[in-house]
Amino acid sequence: MRRQFSFPVLRLLPLLLWVFMTLSGCGGDDGASVESGSTPGAGNQFLRIFVRPFAGQYTNTWSFDHDLPLGTFSESDSALGSRDVLTWRGSTRVMFWGDGRFHDGYDWALPEGTPLKAVADGEVFFAGLEEPFTCGSKGAVAALIVGIRHAVAESTIYESLYVHMSRVDVAVGESVSAGQLIGLSGNTGCSFGPHLHLTVRKVTQSGDKVVVDPFGWEGGGDDPWEIYNGGVRSYWLWKEGEAPQGEYVE
């Protein structure tokens, strides 16, 4: 889990992650692999442009929350009492701590040093350490991050962010190809166990950057996050056979 990169968010997020890791013991995940990635249902919407950001399959330890992934709710929000994360399947899972929301991407328990790959052709717009911030008992921290912009079409642009890396092998302005090595996974920043955090953003025509779920939405009815964010839809972005594990595994 991480705070939103280059987006106004609550500084409380890193501390909540620390509490969850401490109570659940998930910070020590050994990166055990799972058998297969997720498969979409007929109710999803598709834009197949991404390849898997790592070889093989690894346990998904945290999911994108379709309720309020940025945690930007008020005390009067009727959903404030919920402690659930709303997944792309439309199911929920209860958190160990407080309100369960505040997650804008996916975490996979990759062992430190696992090669990371660009999910699509694009240009690197960020490569290095984020701005330091306070993370619970760890104090001031900064994660190694790579950000890549993917121009799918003239008016269709996505960004992918790879967080907590141990090594960066690309530079700002560099063009990369889908599947190209961009660095190694790690445990930098507000992280209490080696893993990859992947955030995907859609760049709107007005230039806004809205976080989206690369697994799309298959819950009953409209996607709450699409309604909340002004109509930016989450599509299934994975090419055939390229999806990682997208469901949280206990």
mmCIF file of C-alpha atoms in Angstrom:
data_model
loop_
_atom_site.group_PDB
_atom_site.id
_atom_site.type_symbol
_atom_site.label_atom_id
_atom_site.label_comp_id
_atom_site.label_asym_id
_atom_site.label_seq_id
_atom_site.Cartn_x
_atom_site.Cartn_y
_atom_site.Cartn_z
ATOM 1 C CA MET A 1 0.000 0.000 0.000
ATOM 2 C CA ARG A 2 1.168 3.541 -0.654
ATOM 3 C CA ARG A 3 0.019 7.116 -0.690
ATOM 4 C CA GLN A 4 -1.133 8.484 -4.051
ATOM 5 C CA PHE A 5 1.859 9.612 -6.118
ATOM 6 C CA SER A 6 1.607 13.239 -7.330
ATOM 7 C CA PHE A 7 -1.992 13.435 -6.117
ATOM 8 C CA PRO A 8 -3.427 15.256 -3.062
ATOM 9 C CA VAL A 9 -4.122 12.604 -0.400
ATOM 10 C CA LEU A 10 -4.264 12.066 3.314
ATOM 11 C CA ARG A 11 -0.869 11.677 4.980
ATOM 12 C CA LEU A 12 -2.590 9.222 7.313
ATOM 13 C CA LEU A 13 -2.375 6.452 4.706
ATOM 14 C CA PRO A 14 1.205 5.272 5.472
ATOM 15 C CA LEU A 15 0.401 4.990 9.169
ATOM 16 C CA LEU A 16 -2.707 2.918 8.416
ATOM 17 C CA LEU A 17 -0.579 0.575 6.335
ATOM 18 C CA TRP A 18 1.870 0.193 9.218
ATOM 19 C CA VAL A 19 -0.984 -0.689 11.597
ATOM 20 C CA PHE A 20 -2.401 -3.262 9.157
ATOM 21 C CA MET A 21 0.969 -4.882 8.525
ATOM 22 C CA THR A 22 1.649 -5.069 12.244
ATOM 23 C CA LEU A 23 -1.710 -6.610 13.172
ATOM 24 C CA SER A 24 -2.048 -9.014 10.259
ATOM 25 C CA GLY A 25 1.568 -10.127 9.993
ATOM 26 C CA CYS A 26 1.415 -9.829 6.212
ATOM 27 C CA GLY A 27 4.634 -7.830 6.021
ATOM 28 C CA GLY A 28 6.635 -11.028 6.137
ATOM 29 C CA ASP A 29 5.040 -12.665 3.089
ATOM 30 C CA ASP A 30 7.613 -14.861 1.402
ATOM 31 C CA GLY A 31 6.322 -14.142 -2.085
ATOM 32 C CA ALA A 32 4.948 -17.651 -2.659
ATOM 33 C CA SER A 33 3.616 -17.972 -6.185
ATOM 34 C CA VAL A 34 0.027 -18.800 -7.110
ATOM 35 C CA GLU A 35 -1.042 -21.063 -9.935
ATOM 36 C CA SER A 36 -2.729 -18.654 -12.312
ATOM 37 C CA GLY A 37 -3.868 -15.128 -12.943
ATOM 38 C CA SER A 38 -7.421 -13.841 -12.872
ATOM 39 C CA THR A 39 -9.856 -14.229 -15.754
ATOM 40 C CA PRO A 40 -12.527 -11.667 -16.666
ATOM 41 C CA GLY A 41 -16.241 -12.262 -16.835
ATOM 42 C CA ALA A 42 -18.634 -11.350 -19.622
ATOM 43 C CA GLY A 43 -19.788 -8.255 -17.755
ATOM 44 C CA ASN A 44 -16.410 -6.529 -17.932
ATOM 45 C CA GLN A 45 -15.316 -3.835 -20.410
ATOM 46 C CA PHE A 46 -12.106 -4.508 -22.340
ATOM 47 C CA LEU A 47 -9.127 -2.555 -23.635
ATOM 48 C CA ARG A 48 -6.388 -5.172 -23.915
ATOM 49 C CA ILE A 49 -3.120 -3.219 -23.844
ATOM 50 C CA PHE A 50 -1.115 -4.462 -20.819
ATOM 51 C CA VAL A 51 1.275 -7.342 -20.254
ATOM 52 C CA ARG A 52 2.066 -8.704 -16.794
ATOM 53 C CA PRO A 53 4.663 -6.568 -14.925
ATOM 54 C CA PHE A 54 6.598 -9.645 -13.756
ATOM 55 C CA ALA A 55 7.216 -13.228 -14.848
ATOM 56 C CA GLY A 56 5.086 -15.966 -13.302
ATOM 57 C CA GLN A 57 2.294 -15.435 -10.786
ATOM 58 C CA TYR A 58 2.496 -14.106 -7.233
ATOM 59 C CA THR A 59 0.061 -13.746 -4.367
ATOM 60 C CA ASN A 60 -2.119 -10.650 -4.486
ATOM 61 C CA THR A 61 -2.048 -9.116 -1.002
ATOM 62 C CA TRP A 62 -4.026 -5.917 -1.541
ATOM 63 C CA SER A 63 -6.603 -4.713 -4.042
ATOM 64 C CA PHE A 64 -7.940 -1.531 -5.609
ATOM 65 C CA ASP A 65 -10.947 -0.230 -3.681
ATOM 66 C CA HIS A 66 -13.894 0.736 -5.874
ATOM 67 C CA ASP A 67 -15.548 2.503 -2.968
ATOM 68 C CA LEU A 68 -13.086 5.285 -2.119
ATOM 69 C CA PRO A 69 -9.523 4.436 -3.209
ATOM 70 C CA LEU A 70 -8.170 7.871 -2.308
ATOM 71 C CA GLY A 71 -9.862 8.082 1.084
ATOM 72 C CA THR A 72 -11.356 11.469 0.215
ATOM 73 C CA PHE A 73 -14.630 11.159 2.099
ATOM 74 C CA SER A 74 -16.266 13.397 4.683
ATOM 75 C CA GLU A 75 -17.561 12.588 8.142
ATOM 76 C CA SER A 76 -21.089 12.831 6.737
ATOM 77 C CA ASP A 77 -20.409 10.166 4.091
ATOM 78 C CA SER A 78 -23.073 7.487 4.496
ATOM 79 C CA ALA A 79 -20.492 4.800 3.656
ATOM 80 C CA LEU A 80 -18.093 5.866 6.409
ATOM 81 C CA GLY A 81 -19.225 3.075 8.693
ATOM 82 C CA SER A 82 -18.117 0.416 6.223
ATOM 83 C CA ARG A 83 -14.831 -1.389 6.877
ATOM 84 C CA ASP A 84 -14.845 -3.181 3.550
ATOM 85 C CA VAL A 85 -12.772 -2.905 0.400
ATOM 86 C CA LEU A 86 -14.989 -3.200 -2.669
ATOM 87 C CA THR A 87 -13.173 -5.297 -5.294
ATOM 88 C CA TRP A 88 -13.552 -5.357 -9.081
ATOM 89 C CA ARG A 89 -15.640 -8.518 -8.751
ATOM 90 C CA GLY A 90 -18.152 -6.581 -6.637
ATOM 91 C CA SER A 91 -17.254 -8.540 -3.498
ATOM 92 C CA THR A 92 -15.968 -7.097 -0.241
ATOM 93 C CA ARG A 93 -13.372 -8.021 2.321
ATOM 94 C CA VAL A 94 -13.139 -6.638 5.840
ATOM 95 C CA MET A 95 -9.994 -4.891 7.012
ATOM 96 C CA PHE A 96 -8.195 -5.579 10.283
ATOM 97 C CA TRP A 97 -7.923 -1.878 11.106
ATOM 98 C CA GLY A 98 -10.378 1.019 11.087
ATOM 99 C CA ASP A 99 -11.874 1.987 7.782
ATOM 100 C CA GLY A 100 -10.807 -0.476 5.104
ATOM 101 C CA ARG A 101 -10.522 1.896 2.193
ATOM 102 C CA PHE A 102 -7.546 4.032 1.056
ATOM 103 C CA HIS A 103 -5.964 1.849 -1.636
ATOM 104 C CA ASP A 104 -5.430 3.033 -5.193
ATOM 105 C CA GLY A 105 -3.756 -0.011 -6.760
ATOM 106 C CA TYR A 106 -2.606 -3.617 -6.383
ATOM 107 C CA ASP A 107 0.084 -5.234 -4.236
ATOM 108 C CA TRP A 108 1.826 -8.506 -5.088
ATOM 109 C CA ALA A 109 4.194 -10.294 -2.718
ATOM 110 C CA LEU A 110 7.248 -10.369 -4.953
ATOM 111 C CA PRO A 111 10.552 -11.341 -3.307
ATOM 112 C CA GLU A 112 13.047 -8.487 -3.258
ATOM 113 C CA GLY A 113 15.037 -8.323 -6.485
ATOM 114 C CA THR A 114 12.314 -9.711 -8.772
ATOM 115 C CA PRO A 115 12.663 -8.232 -12.302
ATOM 116 C CA LEU A 116 9.892 -5.766 -13.153
ATOM 117 C CA LYS A 117 8.642 -5.129 -16.680
ATOM 118 C CA ALA A 118 6.827 -2.255 -18.380
ATOM 119 C CA VAL A 119 3.167 -3.159 -18.865
ATOM 120 C CA ALA A 120 3.030 -1.442 -22.271
ATOM 121 C CA ASP A 121 5.036 0.687 -24.681
ATOM 122 C CA GLY A 122 5.564 4.183 -23.355
ATOM 123 C CA GLU A 123 7.836 6.947 -22.114
ATOM 124 C CA VAL A 124 9.296 7.201 -18.615
ATOM 125 C CA PHE A 125 8.123 10.375 -16.856
ATOM 126 C CA PHE A 126 9.494 9.573 -13.390
ATOM 127 C CA ALA A 127 12.381 7.416 -12.207
ATOM 128 C CA GLY A 128 13.848 7.724 -8.734
ATOM 129 C CA LEU A 129 12.916 8.531 -5.158
ATOM 130 C CA GLU A 130 9.602 10.115 -4.297
ATOM 131 C CA GLU A 131 9.402 13.053 -1.880
ATOM 132 C CA PRO A 132 10.154 11.809 1.684
ATOM 133 C CA PHE A 133 7.270 11.566 4.142
ATOM 134 C CA THR A 134 6.659 10.104 7.604
ATOM 135 C CA CYS A 135 5.726 6.410 7.784
ATOM 136 C CA GLY A 136 4.859 5.293 11.315
ATOM 137 C CA SER A 137 7.771 3.767 13.208
ATOM 138 C CA LYS A 138 10.016 3.960 10.135
ATOM 139 C CA GLY A 139 10.143 7.739 10.288
ATOM 140 C CA ALA A 140 10.984 9.615 7.088
ATOM 141 C CA VAL A 141 10.931 7.326 4.051
ATOM 142 C CA ALA A 142 10.963 7.573 0.257
ATOM 143 C CA ALA A 143 10.176 4.799 -2.209
ATOM 144 C CA LEU A 144 11.965 4.150 -5.471
ATOM 145 C CA ILE A 145 9.363 4.611 -8.194
ATOM 146 C CA VAL A 146 9.137 4.318 -11.959
ATOM 147 C CA GLY A 147 6.303 6.073 -13.787
ATOM 148 C CA ILE A 148 5.543 5.347 -17.450
ATOM 149 C CA ARG A 149 3.082 7.152 -19.737
ATOM 150 C CA HIS A 150 1.348 5.001 -22.356
ATOM 151 C CA ALA A 151 -0.222 6.772 -25.358
ATOM 152 C CA VAL A 152 -2.647 4.100 -26.539
ATOM 153 C CA ALA A 153 -4.298 6.524 -28.976
ATOM 154 C CA GLU A 154 -4.416 10.276 -29.486
ATOM 155 C CA SER A 155 -7.045 10.708 -26.795
ATOM 156 C CA THR A 156 -6.375 7.550 -24.754
ATOM 157 C CA ILE A 157 -3.451 7.867 -22.366
ATOM 158 C CA TYR A 158 -2.658 5.776 -19.296
ATOM 159 C CA GLU A 159 0.114 5.927 -16.720
ATOM 160 C CA SER A 160 1.575 3.030 -14.741
ATOM 161 C CA LEU A 161 3.458 3.501 -11.458
ATOM 162 C CA TYR A 162 5.751 0.830 -9.974
ATOM 163 C CA VAL A 163 6.444 1.462 -6.295
ATOM 164 C CA HIS A 164 8.835 0.190 -3.561
ATOM 165 C CA MET A 165 11.528 -0.801 -6.072
ATOM 166 C CA SER A 166 15.086 -1.698 -5.044
ATOM 167 C CA ARG A 167 16.701 -0.718 -8.354
ATOM 168 C CA VAL A 168 15.707 1.502 -11.276
ATOM 169 C CA ASP A 169 17.084 0.699 -14.734
ATOM 170 C CA VAL A 170 15.415 3.439 -16.802
ATOM 171 C CA ALA A 171 15.636 7.230 -16.963
ATOM 172 C CA VAL A 172 13.148 10.062 -17.450
ATOM 173 C CA GLY A 173 12.464 10.619 -21.144
ATOM 174 C CA GLU A 174 13.457 7.092 -22.135
ATOM 175 C CA SER A 175 11.161 5.141 -24.451
ATOM 176 C CA VAL A 176 10.371 1.628 -23.253
ATOM 177 C CA SER A 177 8.681 -1.364 -24.849
ATOM 178 C CA ALA A 178 6.071 -3.667 -23.351
ATOM 179 C CA GLY A 179 7.839 -6.338 -21.311
ATOM 180 C CA GLN A 180 11.110 -4.392 -21.088
ATOM 181 C CA LEU A 181 13.061 -4.606 -17.826
ATOM 182 C CA ILE A 182 12.650 -1.366 -15.871
ATOM 183 C CA GLY A 183 14.213 -2.390 -12.544
ATOM 184 C CA LEU A 184 13.852 -4.711 -9.568
ATOM 185 C CA SER A 185 11.163 -5.044 -6.913
ATOM 186 C CA GLY A 186 12.036 -4.139 -3.360
ATOM 187 C CA ASN A 187 10.958 -2.854 0.028
ATOM 188 C CA THR A 188 11.697 0.884 -0.166
ATOM 189 C CA GLY A 189 9.502 3.639 1.190
ATOM 190 C CA CYS A 190 6.483 2.967 3.401
ATOM 191 C CA SER A 191 6.699 -0.803 3.070
ATOM 192 C CA PHE A 192 6.997 -3.483 5.736
ATOM 193 C CA GLY A 193 7.702 -6.433 3.479
ATOM 194 C CA PRO A 194 8.995 -6.855 -0.096
ATOM 195 C CA HIS A 195 6.266 -6.353 -2.690
ATOM 196 C CA LEU A 196 5.275 -4.480 -5.821
ATOM 197 C CA HIS A 197 2.605 -1.816 -5.661
ATOM 198 C CA LEU A 198 1.162 -1.016 -9.096
ATOM 199 C CA THR A 199 -1.055 2.003 -9.657
ATOM 200 C CA VAL A 200 -2.711 2.738 -13.011
ATOM 201 C CA ARG A 201 -4.052 6.179 -13.940
ATOM 202 C CA LYS A 202 -6.130 7.414 -16.865
ATOM 203 C CA VAL A 203 -5.132 10.846 -18.188
ATOM 204 C CA THR A 204 -8.296 12.714 -19.166
ATOM 205 C CA GLN A 205 -8.594 15.194 -22.032
ATOM 206 C CA SER A 206 -8.411 18.009 -19.480
ATOM 207 C CA GLY A 207 -5.116 16.620 -18.171
ATOM 208 C CA ASP A 208 -6.462 15.225 -14.911
ATOM 209 C CA LYS A 209 -4.958 11.930 -13.735
ATOM 210 C CA VAL A 210 -7.586 9.579 -12.321
ATOM 211 C CA VAL A 211 -6.674 6.255 -10.713
ATOM 212 C CA VAL A 212 -8.417 3.280 -12.329
ATOM 213 C CA ASP A 213 -8.579 -0.469 -11.798
ATOM 214 C CA PRO A 214 -6.724 -2.417 -14.538
ATOM 215 C CA PHE A 215 -9.030 -5.370 -13.812
ATOM 216 C CA GLY A 216 -12.102 -3.288 -14.700
ATOM 217 C CA TRP A 217 -15.438 -3.728 -12.931
ATOM 218 C CA GLU A 218 -17.781 -6.723 -12.738
ATOM 219 C CA GLY A 219 -19.900 -5.874 -9.731
ATOM 220 C CA GLY A 220 -23.657 -5.592 -9.984
ATOM 221 C CA GLY A 221 -24.815 -2.202 -11.250
ATOM 222 C CA ASP A 222 -22.640 0.830 -11.879
ATOM 223 C CA ASP A 223 -19.081 1.099 -10.598
ATOM 224 C CA PRO A 224 -19.197 3.387 -7.516
ATOM 225 C CA TRP A 225 -15.724 4.719 -8.281
ATOM 226 C CA GLU A 226 -16.719 5.687 -11.846
ATOM 227 C CA ILE A 227 -19.653 7.655 -10.453
ATOM 228 C CA TYR A 228 -17.513 9.291 -7.773
ATOM 229 C CA ASN A 229 -14.622 10.281 -10.094
ATOM 230 C CA GLY A 230 -16.786 12.006 -12.693
ATOM 231 C CA GLY A 231 -17.252 9.195 -15.191
ATOM 232 C CA VAL A 232 -13.767 7.775 -15.799
ATOM 233 C CA ARG A 233 -14.325 4.065 -16.439
ATOM 234 C CA SER A 234 -12.089 1.186 -15.358
ATOM 235 C CA TYR A 235 -11.436 -1.307 -18.174
ATOM 236 C CA TRP A 236 -9.894 -4.769 -18.151
ATOM 237 C CA LEU A 237 -6.488 -3.714 -19.508
ATOM 238 C CA TRP A 238 -4.698 -7.077 -19.637
ATOM 239 C CA LYS A 239 -3.966 -8.825 -22.905
ATOM 240 C CA GLU A 240 -5.102 -12.419 -23.307
ATOM 241 C CA GLY A 241 -3.279 -14.627 -20.774
ATOM 242 C CA GLU A 242 -1.317 -11.714 -19.270
ATOM 243 C CA ALA A 243 -3.382 -10.902 -16.178
ATOM 244 C CA PRO A 244 -1.740 -11.323 -12.760
ATOM 245 C CA GLN A 245 -3.668 -12.628 -9.763
ATOM 246 C CA GLY A 246 -6.251 -9.927 -9.085
ATOM 247 C CA GLU A 247 -8.053 -11.378 -6.072
ATOM 248 C CA TYR A 248 -6.805 -11.058 -2.527
ATOM 249 C CA VAL A 249 -5.565 -14.401 -1.191
ATOM 250 C CA GLU A 250 -5.891 -15.013 2.554
#
